[in-house]
Tab-separated table of C-alpha atoms and ligand atoms in Angstrom:
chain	number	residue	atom	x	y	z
A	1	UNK	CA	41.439	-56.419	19.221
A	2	UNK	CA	41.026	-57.899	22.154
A	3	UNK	CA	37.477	-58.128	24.763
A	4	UNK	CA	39.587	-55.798	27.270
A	5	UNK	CA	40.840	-53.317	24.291
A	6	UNK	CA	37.090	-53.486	23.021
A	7	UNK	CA	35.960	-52.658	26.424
A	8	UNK	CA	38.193	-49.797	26.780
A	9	UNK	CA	37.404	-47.846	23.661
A	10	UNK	CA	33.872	-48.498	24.296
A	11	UNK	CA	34.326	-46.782	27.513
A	12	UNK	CA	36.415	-43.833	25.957
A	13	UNK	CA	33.684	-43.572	23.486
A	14	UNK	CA	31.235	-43.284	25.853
A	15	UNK	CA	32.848	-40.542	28.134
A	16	UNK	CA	33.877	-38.805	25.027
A	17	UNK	CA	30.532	-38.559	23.986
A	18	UNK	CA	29.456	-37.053	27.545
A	19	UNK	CA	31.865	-34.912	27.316
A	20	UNK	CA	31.561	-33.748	23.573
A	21	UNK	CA	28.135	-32.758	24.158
A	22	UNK	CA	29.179	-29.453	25.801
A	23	UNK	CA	31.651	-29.056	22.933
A	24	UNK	CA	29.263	-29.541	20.558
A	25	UNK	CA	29.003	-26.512	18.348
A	26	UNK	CA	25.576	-24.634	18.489
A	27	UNK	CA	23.448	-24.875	15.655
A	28	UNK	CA	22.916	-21.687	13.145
A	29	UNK	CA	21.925	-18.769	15.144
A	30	UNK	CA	20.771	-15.260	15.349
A	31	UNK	CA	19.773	-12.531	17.900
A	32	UNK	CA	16.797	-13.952	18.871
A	33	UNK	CA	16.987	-17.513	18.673
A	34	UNK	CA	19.895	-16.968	21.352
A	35	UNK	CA	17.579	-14.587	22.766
A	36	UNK	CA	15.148	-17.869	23.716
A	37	UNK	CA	17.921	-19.540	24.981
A	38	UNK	CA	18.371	-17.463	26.966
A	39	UNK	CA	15.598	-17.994	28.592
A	40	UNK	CA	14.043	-14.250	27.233
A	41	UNK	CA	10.995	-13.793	25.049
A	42	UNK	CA	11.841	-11.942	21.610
A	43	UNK	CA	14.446	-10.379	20.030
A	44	UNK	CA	12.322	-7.886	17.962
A	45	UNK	CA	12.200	-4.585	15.934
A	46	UNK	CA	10.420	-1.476	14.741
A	47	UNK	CA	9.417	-1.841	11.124
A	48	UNK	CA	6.733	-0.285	8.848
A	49	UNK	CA	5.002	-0.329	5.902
A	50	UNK	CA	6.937	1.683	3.600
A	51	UNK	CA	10.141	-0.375	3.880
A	52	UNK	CA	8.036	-3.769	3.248
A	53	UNK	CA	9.261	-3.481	-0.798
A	54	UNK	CA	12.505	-4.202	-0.390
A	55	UNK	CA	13.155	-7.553	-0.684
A	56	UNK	CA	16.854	-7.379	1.491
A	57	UNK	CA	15.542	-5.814	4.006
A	58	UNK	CA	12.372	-8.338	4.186
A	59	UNK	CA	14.775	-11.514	4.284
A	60	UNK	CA	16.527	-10.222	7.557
A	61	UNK	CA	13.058	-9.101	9.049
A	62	UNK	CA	11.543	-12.173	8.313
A	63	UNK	CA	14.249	-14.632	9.652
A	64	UNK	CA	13.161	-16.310	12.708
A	65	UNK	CA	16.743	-16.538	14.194
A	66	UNK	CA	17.020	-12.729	14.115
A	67	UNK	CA	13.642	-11.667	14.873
A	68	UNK	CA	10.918	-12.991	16.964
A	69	UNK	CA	8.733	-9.526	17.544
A	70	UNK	CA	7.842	-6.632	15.612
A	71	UNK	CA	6.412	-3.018	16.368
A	72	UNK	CA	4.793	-0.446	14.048
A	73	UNK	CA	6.885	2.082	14.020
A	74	UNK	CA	4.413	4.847	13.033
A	75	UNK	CA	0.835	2.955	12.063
A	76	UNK	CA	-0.341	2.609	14.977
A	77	UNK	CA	-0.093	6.163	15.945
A	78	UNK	CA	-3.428	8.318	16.768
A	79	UNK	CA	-2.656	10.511	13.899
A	80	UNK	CA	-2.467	7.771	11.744
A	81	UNK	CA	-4.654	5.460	13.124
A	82	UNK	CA	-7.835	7.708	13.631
A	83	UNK	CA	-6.853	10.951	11.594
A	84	UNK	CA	-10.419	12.165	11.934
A	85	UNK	CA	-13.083	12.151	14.622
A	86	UNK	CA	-14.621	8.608	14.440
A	87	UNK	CA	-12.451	7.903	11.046
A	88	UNK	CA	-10.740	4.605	11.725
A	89	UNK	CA	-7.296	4.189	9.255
A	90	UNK	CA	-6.440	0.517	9.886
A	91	UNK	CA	-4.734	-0.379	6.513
A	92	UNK	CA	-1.406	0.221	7.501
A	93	UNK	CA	-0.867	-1.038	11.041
A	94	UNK	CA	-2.654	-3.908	9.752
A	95	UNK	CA	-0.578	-4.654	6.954
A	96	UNK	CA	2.650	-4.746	10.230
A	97	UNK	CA	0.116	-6.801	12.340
A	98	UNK	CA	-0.418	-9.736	9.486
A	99	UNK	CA	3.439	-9.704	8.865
A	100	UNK	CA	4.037	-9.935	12.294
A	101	UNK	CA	1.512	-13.170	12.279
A	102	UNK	CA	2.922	-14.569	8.843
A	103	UNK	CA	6.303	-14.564	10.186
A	104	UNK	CA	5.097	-15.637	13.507
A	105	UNK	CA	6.838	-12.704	15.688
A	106	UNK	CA	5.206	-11.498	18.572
A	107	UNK	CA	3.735	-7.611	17.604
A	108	UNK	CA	4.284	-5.320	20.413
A	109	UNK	CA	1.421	-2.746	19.996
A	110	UNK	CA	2.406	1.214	20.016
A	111	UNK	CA	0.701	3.369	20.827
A	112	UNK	CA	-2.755	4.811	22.461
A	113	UNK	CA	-2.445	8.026	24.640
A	114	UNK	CA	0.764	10.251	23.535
A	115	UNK	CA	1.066	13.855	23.136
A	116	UNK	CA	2.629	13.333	19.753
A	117	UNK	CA	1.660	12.477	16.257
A	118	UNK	CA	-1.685	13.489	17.299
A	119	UNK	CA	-4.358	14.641	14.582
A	120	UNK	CA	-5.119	18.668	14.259
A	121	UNK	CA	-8.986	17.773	15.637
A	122	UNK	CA	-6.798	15.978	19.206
A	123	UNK	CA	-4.505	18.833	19.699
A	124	UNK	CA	-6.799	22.127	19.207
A	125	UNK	CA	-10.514	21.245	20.293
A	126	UNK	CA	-11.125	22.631	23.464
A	127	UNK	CA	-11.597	20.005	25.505
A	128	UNK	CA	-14.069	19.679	28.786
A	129	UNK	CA	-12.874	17.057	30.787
A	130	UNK	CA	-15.728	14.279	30.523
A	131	UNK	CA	-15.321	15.068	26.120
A	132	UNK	CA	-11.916	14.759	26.672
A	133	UNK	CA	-12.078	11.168	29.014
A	134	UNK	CA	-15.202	10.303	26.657
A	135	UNK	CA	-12.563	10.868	23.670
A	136	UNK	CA	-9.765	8.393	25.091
A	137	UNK	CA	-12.398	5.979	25.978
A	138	UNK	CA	-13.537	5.644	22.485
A	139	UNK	CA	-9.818	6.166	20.802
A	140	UNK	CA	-8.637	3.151	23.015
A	141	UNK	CA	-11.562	0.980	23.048
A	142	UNK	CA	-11.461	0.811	19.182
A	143	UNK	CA	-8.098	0.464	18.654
A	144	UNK	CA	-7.121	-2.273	21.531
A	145	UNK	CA	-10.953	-4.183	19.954
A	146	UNK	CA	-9.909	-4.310	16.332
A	147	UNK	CA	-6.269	-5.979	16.947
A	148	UNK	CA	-7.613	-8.202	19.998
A	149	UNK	CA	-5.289	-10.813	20.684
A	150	UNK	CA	-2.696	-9.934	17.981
A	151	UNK	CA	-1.211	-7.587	20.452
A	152	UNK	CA	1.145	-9.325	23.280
A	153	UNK	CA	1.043	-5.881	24.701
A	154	UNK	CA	0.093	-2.318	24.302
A	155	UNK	CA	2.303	0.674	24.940
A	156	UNK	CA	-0.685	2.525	27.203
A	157	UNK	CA	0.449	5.623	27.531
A	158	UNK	CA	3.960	7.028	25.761
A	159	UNK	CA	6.061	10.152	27.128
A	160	UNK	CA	3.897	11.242	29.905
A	161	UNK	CA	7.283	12.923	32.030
A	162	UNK	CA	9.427	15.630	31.736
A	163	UNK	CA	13.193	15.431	32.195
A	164	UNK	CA	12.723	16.684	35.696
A	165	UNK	CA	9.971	14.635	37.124
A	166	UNK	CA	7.034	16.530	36.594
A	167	UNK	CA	3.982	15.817	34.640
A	168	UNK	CA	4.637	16.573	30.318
A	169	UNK	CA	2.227	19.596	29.481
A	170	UNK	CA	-0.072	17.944	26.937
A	171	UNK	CA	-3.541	18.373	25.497
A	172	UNK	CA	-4.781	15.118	27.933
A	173	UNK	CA	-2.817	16.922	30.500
A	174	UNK	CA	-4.248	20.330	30.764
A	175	UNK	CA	-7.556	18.816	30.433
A	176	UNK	CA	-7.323	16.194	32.916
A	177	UNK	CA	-4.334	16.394	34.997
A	178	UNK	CA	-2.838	13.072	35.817
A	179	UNK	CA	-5.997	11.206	35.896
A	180	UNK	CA	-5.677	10.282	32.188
A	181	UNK	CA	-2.939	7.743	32.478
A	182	UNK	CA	-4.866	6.553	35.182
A	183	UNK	CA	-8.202	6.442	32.428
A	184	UNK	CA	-6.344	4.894	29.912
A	185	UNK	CA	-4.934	2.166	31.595
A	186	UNK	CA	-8.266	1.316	32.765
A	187	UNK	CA	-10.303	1.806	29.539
A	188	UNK	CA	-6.982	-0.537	28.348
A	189	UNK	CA	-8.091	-3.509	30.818
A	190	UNK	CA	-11.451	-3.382	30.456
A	191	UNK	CA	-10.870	-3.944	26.334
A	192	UNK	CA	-8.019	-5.759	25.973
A	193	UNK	CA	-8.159	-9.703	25.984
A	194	UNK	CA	-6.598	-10.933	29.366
A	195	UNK	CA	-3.281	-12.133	28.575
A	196	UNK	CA	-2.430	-8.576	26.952
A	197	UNK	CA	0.386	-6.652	29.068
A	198	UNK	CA	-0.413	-2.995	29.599
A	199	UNK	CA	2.785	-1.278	29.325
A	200	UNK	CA	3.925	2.570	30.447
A	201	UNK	CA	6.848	3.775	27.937
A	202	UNK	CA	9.074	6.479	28.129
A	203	UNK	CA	12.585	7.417	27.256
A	204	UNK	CA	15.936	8.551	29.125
A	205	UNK	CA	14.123	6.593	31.858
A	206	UNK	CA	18.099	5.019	32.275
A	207	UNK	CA	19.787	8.627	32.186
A	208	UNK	CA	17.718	10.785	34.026
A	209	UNK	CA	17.218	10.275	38.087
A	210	UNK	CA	14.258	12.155	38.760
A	211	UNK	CA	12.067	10.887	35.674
A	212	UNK	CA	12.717	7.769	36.812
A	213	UNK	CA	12.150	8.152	40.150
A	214	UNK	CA	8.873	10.032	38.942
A	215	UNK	CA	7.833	6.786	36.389
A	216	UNK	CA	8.206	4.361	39.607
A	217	UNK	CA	6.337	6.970	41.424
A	218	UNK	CA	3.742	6.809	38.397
A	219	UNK	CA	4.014	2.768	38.821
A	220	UNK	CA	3.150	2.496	42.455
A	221	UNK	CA	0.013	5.510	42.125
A	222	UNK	CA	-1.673	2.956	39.834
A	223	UNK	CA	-0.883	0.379	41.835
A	224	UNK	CA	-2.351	1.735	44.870
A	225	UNK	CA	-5.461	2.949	42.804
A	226	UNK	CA	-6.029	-0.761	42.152
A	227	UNK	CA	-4.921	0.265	38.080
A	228	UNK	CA	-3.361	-2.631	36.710
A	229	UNK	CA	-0.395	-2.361	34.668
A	230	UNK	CA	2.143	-5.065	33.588
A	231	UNK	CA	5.303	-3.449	32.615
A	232	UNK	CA	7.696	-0.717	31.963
A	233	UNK	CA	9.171	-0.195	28.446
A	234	UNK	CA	12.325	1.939	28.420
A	235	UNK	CA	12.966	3.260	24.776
A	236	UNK	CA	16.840	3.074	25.220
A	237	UNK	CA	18.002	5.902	22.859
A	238	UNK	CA	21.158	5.439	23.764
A	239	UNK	CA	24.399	8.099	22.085
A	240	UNK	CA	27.662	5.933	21.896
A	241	UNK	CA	29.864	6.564	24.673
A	242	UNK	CA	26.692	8.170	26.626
A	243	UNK	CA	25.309	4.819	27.458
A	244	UNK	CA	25.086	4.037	31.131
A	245	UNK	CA	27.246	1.413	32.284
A	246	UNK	CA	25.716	-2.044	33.002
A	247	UNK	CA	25.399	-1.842	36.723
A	248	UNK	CA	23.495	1.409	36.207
A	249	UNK	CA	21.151	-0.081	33.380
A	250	UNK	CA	20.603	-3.010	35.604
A	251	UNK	CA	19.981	-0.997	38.727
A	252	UNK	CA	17.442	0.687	36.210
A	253	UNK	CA	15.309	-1.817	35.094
A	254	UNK	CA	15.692	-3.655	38.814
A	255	UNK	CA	14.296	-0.663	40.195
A	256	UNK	CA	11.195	-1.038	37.868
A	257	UNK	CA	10.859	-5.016	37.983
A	258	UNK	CA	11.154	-4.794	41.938
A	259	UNK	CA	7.280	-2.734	41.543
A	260	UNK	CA	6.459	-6.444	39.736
A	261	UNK	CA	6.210	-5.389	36.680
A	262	UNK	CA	8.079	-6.501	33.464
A	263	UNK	CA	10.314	-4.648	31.820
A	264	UNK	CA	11.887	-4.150	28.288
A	265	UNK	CA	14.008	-2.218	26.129
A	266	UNK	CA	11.528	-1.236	23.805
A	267	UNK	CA	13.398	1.091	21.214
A	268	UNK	CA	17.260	0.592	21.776
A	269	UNK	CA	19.171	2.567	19.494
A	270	UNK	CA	22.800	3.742	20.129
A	271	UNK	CA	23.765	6.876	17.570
A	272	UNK	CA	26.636	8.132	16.866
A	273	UNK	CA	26.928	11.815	17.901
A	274	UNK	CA	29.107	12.777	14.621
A	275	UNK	CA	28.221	10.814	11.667
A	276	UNK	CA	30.964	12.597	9.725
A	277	UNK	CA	33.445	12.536	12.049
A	278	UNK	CA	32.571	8.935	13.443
A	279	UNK	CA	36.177	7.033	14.296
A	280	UNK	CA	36.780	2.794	14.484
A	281	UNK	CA	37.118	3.893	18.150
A	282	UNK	CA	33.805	5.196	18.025
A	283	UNK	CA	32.538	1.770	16.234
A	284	UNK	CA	34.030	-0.184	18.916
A	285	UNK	CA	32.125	1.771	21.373
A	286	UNK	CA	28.969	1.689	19.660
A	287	UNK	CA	29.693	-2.390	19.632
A	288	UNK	CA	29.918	-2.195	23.458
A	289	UNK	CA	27.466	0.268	24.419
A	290	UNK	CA	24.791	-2.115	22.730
A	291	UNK	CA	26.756	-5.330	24.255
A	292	UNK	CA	25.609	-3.483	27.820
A	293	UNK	CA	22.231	-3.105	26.908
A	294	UNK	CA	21.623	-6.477	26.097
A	295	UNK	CA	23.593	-8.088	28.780
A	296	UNK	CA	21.672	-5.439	31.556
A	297	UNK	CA	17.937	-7.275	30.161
A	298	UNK	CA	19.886	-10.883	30.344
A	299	UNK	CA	20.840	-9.974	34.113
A	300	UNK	CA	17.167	-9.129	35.127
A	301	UNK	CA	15.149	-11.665	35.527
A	302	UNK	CA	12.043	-9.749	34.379
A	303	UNK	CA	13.200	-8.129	31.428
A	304	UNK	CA	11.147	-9.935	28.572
A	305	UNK	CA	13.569	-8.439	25.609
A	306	UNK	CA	14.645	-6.122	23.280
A	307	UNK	CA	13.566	-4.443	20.504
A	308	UNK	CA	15.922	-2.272	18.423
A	309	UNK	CA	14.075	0.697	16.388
A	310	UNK	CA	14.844	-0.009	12.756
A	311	UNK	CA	17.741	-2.983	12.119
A	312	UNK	CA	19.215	-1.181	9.370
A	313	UNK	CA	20.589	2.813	9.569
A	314	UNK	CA	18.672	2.573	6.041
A	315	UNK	CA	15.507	3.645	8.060
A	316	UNK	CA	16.588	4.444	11.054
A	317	UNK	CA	14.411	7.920	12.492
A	318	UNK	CA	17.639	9.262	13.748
A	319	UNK	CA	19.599	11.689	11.282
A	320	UNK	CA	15.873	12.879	10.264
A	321	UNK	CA	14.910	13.772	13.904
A	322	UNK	CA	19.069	14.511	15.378
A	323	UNK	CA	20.902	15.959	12.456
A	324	UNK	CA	24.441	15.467	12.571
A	325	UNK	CA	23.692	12.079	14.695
A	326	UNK	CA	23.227	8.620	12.911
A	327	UNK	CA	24.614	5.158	12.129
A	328	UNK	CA	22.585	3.960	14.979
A	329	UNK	CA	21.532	0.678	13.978
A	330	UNK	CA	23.141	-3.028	13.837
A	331	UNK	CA	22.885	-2.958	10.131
A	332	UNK	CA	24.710	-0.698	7.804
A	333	UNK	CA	22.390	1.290	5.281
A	334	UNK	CA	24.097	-1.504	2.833
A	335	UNK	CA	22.879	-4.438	5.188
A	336	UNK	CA	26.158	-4.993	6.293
A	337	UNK	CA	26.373	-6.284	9.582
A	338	UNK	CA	28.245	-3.955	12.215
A	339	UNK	CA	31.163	-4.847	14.827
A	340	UNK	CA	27.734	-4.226	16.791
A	341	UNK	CA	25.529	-7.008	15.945
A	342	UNK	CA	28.946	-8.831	15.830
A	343	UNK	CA	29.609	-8.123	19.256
A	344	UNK	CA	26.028	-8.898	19.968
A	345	UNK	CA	26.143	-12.313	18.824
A	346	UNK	CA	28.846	-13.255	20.442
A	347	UNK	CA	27.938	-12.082	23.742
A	348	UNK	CA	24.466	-13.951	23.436
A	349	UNK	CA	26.619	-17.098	22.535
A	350	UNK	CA	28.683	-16.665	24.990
A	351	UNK	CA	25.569	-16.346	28.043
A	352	UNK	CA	24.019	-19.211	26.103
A	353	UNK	CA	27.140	-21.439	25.998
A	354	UNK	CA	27.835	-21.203	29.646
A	355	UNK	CA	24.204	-22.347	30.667
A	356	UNK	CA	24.241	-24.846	27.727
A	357	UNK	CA	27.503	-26.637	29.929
A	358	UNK	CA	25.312	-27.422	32.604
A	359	UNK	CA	22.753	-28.315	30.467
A	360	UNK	CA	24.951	-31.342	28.789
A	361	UNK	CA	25.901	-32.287	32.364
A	362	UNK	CA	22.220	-33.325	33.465
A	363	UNK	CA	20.921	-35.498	30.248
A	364	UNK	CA	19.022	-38.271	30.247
A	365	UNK	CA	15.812	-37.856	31.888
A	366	UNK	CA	16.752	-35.689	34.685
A	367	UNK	CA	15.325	-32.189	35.546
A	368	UNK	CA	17.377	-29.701	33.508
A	369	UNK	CA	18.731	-26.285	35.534
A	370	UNK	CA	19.366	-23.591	33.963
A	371	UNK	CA	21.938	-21.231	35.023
A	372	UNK	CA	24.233	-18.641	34.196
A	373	UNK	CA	27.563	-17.862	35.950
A	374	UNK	CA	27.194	-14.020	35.276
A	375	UNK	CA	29.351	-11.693	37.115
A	376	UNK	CA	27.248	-10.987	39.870
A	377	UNK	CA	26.915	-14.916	40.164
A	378	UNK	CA	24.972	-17.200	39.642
A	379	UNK	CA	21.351	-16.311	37.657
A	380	UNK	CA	19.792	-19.596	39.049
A	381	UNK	CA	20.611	-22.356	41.456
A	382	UNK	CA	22.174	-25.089	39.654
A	383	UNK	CA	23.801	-28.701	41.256
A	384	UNK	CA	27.428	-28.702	39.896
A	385	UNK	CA	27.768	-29.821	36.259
A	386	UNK	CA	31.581	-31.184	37.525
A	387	UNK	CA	29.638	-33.467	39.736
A	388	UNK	CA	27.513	-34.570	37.400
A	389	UNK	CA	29.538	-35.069	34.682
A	390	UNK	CA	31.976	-36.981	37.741
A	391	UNK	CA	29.199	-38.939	38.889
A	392	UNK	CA	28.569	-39.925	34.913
A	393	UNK	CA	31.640	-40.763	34.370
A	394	UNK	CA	31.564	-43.313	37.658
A	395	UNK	CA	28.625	-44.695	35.925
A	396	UNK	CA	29.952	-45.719	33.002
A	397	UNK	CA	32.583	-47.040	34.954
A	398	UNK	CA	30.736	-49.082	36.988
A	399	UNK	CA	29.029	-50.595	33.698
A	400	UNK	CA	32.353	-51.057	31.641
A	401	UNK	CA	34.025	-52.855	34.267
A	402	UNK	CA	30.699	-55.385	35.038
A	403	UNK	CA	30.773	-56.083	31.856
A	404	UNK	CA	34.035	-56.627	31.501
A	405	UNK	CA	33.913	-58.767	34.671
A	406	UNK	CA	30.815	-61.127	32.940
A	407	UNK	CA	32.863	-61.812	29.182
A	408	UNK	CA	36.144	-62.644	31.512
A	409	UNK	CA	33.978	-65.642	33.452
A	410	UNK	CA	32.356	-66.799	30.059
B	1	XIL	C1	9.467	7.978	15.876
B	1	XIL	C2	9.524	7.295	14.509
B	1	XIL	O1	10.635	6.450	14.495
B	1	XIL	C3	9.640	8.322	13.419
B	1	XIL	O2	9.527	7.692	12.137
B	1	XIL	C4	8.531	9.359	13.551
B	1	XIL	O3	8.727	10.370	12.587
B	1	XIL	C5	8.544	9.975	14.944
B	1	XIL	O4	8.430	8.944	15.903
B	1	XIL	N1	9.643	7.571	20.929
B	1	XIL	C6	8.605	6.804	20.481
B	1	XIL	C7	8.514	6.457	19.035
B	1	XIL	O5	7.826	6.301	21.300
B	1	XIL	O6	7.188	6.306	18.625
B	1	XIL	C8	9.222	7.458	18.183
B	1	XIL	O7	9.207	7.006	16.846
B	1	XIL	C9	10.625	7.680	18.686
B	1	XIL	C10	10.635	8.195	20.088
C-alpha cells in the first residue's frame, strides 16, 4: 500500500466514523429511557400492593428502561390512608413508596383532598367549617410529613369540577365552598419539603371545554391569592377512537403550561369501548390514540411525563369500574406487549433519533443542542448538523492532506 493509499483510507475511515455515529444503532431501550432522551422526566405507572406477588409483572415494573416513576394506585387514598379519625394506615402506601426508592423511580404522590374513597367518619359528620378546615389541616399535614421528600409531587386536590364548569358537590364543598382547594394547597406548602410540586388533577380536562376553561380559571384564582401551585395533572382516560387529536391535546396542556405551571398525563389509559366486539382496526387505533398522547407531552415543553394507570389490562380499574369497556393498557393480561407499546416505542425512537443526528454532528467538546424537527418545527434552536458535519469533514481534510504534504517532502 502505498503513503497516498494509506492516507486515503485513513481519511475514509475517519469521515466514516463521523458519519457512522448518527447511524449508530441505539442501545437497548424502553419507554422511559427514551422518555429521558427525550429530554422528559419519567415514564411511570400506577401500581399497588396487591399485584407486588407476581413475579412477571414485578420484572417489567422494576426495569429501569420502562419505568422511571410510580404512583399508588389506591394506598394513598384518605380511606385507606386514615380510615379512622386520627388512625394513620401507612403499611401499604409505604410498601409502593420503598419500591418506588428500591427501584429508584420517582413516586408521584396521590392523593389528599378528593370526594372519593373517603372513610364513613369524612363523608357523614356534620361538618362546621373551622372542624372541617381543622380536619384537612391535620389529614394533609400528616400525610405530606410522614413521606417527606419521597414524594416528587403530591396530587393536592383530585376531581374538584363538574363536566360543566362548576364546582363538584362534595362533603369539603358544602362545608366550605371553594376555599378548600385554596386550604389545601396551602396547608400542602407549608408541610411539604420545598422541591415538592403541588399538583391539581382532574380528568376529561382534554375533552370537555368548559371544565377546562373552569381548571385554568381554578389555576389563575390561586395564583392571584398568592397560593402556590406547580402543575396540572390531566388523568387522560382516553376511549379508542374518542381521543382528541394531537393539536387539540397540545392546545390542552399549552393552555395549562402557558399559567407556568407543569403539566402531565397522570393516568393515561385508552379503553376499548367493546371488549367483545374489539376489531384489529380497533387495535390499530388504540396504537395511535396512545402514539398522540405521548407525542402531545413531547411537543410541550412543560409536560414532565406520563404515567399510564396499570401497564398490564391484568389490573387495569377499567372493566371493574366501565363494564363492557377494557383492554386499555400497553400490556396484554398475558404480558404480551400490544401494537400499542409497539407503536409507542417506535415513535419515542423515532423523536429521539432525529435529535440524536444533531447530536453526532457537534462531538468533541462543543456545546451539544438539542433539537427536534417536529411538525410544527423546530423544538429548539439548533446550528445545522449539515454544516457541521461539512465543516468536519473540511477538517479532516485539511489534516489528511498536511500530512500527506509532510511524508511527500521526507
Ligand atoms: C381508581 C383505581 O384505579 C381503582 O382501583 C379504584 O377502585 C378507584 O379509583 N381518577 C383517579 C384515580 O384519580 O385515583 C382513580 O383510581 C381513577 C380515576
Amino acid at each position: 500500500m502505498t503513503r497516498i493509499s494509506i492516507l486515503l483510507t485513513t481519511t475514509t475511515l475517519l469521515a466514516t466514523t463521523t458519519i457512522a455515529q448518527s447511524n449508530r444503532e441505539p442501545p437497548s431501550t424502553g419507554l422511559h429511557s427514551l422518555f429521558l432522551s427525550a429530554g422528559k422526566l419519567y415514564f411511570g405507572t400506577a401500581t399497588e400492593t396487591n399485584n407486588f406477588a407476581d413475579p412477571t409483572y414485578q420484572n417489567i415494573l422494576s426495569n429501569p428502561l420502562e419505568f422511571g416513576q410510580l404512583t399508588p394506585e389506591n394506598s394513598q387514598k384518605w380511606g385507606l390512608i386514615q380510615p379512622q379519625p386520627g388512625d394513620f394506615s401507612f403499611n401499604a402506601s409505604d410498601q409502593v413508596a420503598s419500591l418506588a426508592n428500591s427501584y429508584n423511580h420517582l413516586l408521584r404522590c396521590h392523593t389528599l383532598t378528593w370526594h372519593s374513597q373517603l372513610p364513613p367518619f369524612v363523608s357523614s359528620t356534620s361538618w362546621t367549617p373551622d372542624t372541617l378546615r381543622q380536619l384537612i389541616t391535620t389529614h394533609i399535614t400528616s400525610v405530606i410529613s410522614h413521606f417527606g421528600s419521597a414524594c416528587y409531587a403530591w396530587d393536592v386536590v383530585n376531581e374538584a369540577l363538574n363536566e360543566n364548569g362548576t364546582f363538584r358537590n362534595s362533603v369539603f364543598f358544602e362545608v366550605l365552598g371553594e376555599e378548600y382547594i385554596a386550604h389545601s394547597f396551602e396547608v400542602a406548602r407549608e408541610v411539604a419539603p420545598p422541591e415538592t410540586k403541588l399538583y391539581y388533577n382532574d380528568f376529561n380536562l382534554e375533552t370537555a371545554p368548559e371544565k377546562q376553561t373552569a381548571a385554568v380559571e381554578l389555576v389563575k384564582s390561586l395564583q392571584s391569592k398568592g397560593v402556590k401551585i406547580d402543575g396540572v395533572g390531566l388523568q387522560a382516560h382516553f376511549t379508542v377512537g374518542q381521543t382528541p387529536s394531537v393539536e387539540s391535546l397540545i392546545a390542552t396542556l399549552q393552555r395549562f403550561a402557558d399559567l407556568g405551571v407543569d403539566v402531565a398525563w397522570t393516568e393515561l389509559d385508552v379503553a376499548q369501548e367493546d371488549v367483545e366486539t374489539a376489531s384489529e382496526l380497533a387495535v390499530e387505533q388504540q396504537a395511535s390514540d396512545y402514539v398522540v398522547a405521548v407525542r402531545a407531552c413531547l411537543e410541550v415543553e412543560r409536560c414532565v411525563g406520563v404515567t399510564v394507570w396499570q401497564f398490564t389490562d391484568r389490573y387495569s380499574w377499567v372493566p371493574g369500574t366501565f363494564p363492557g369497556k377494557g383492554d386499555a393498557c400497553l400490556w396484554t393480561e398475558n404480558y404480551q406487549k400490544k401494537p400499542a407499546y409497539w407503536a409507542v416505542k417506535g415513535f419515542l425512537e423515532g423523536w429521539v433519533a432525529r435529535m440524536n443526528v444533531t447530536r453526532a454532528f457537534v462531538g468533541g467538546n462543543e456545546t451539544t443542542v438539542r433539537t427536534v424537527a417536529s411538525p410544527r418545527g423546530p423544538l429548539t434552536e439548533v446550528t445545522s448538523g449539515s454544516e457541521r458535519l461539512e465543516g468536519s469533514l473540511v477538517k479532516v481534510a485539511f489534516i489528511s492532506f498536511g500530512v500527506w504534504l509532510v511524508l511527500n517532502m521526507m
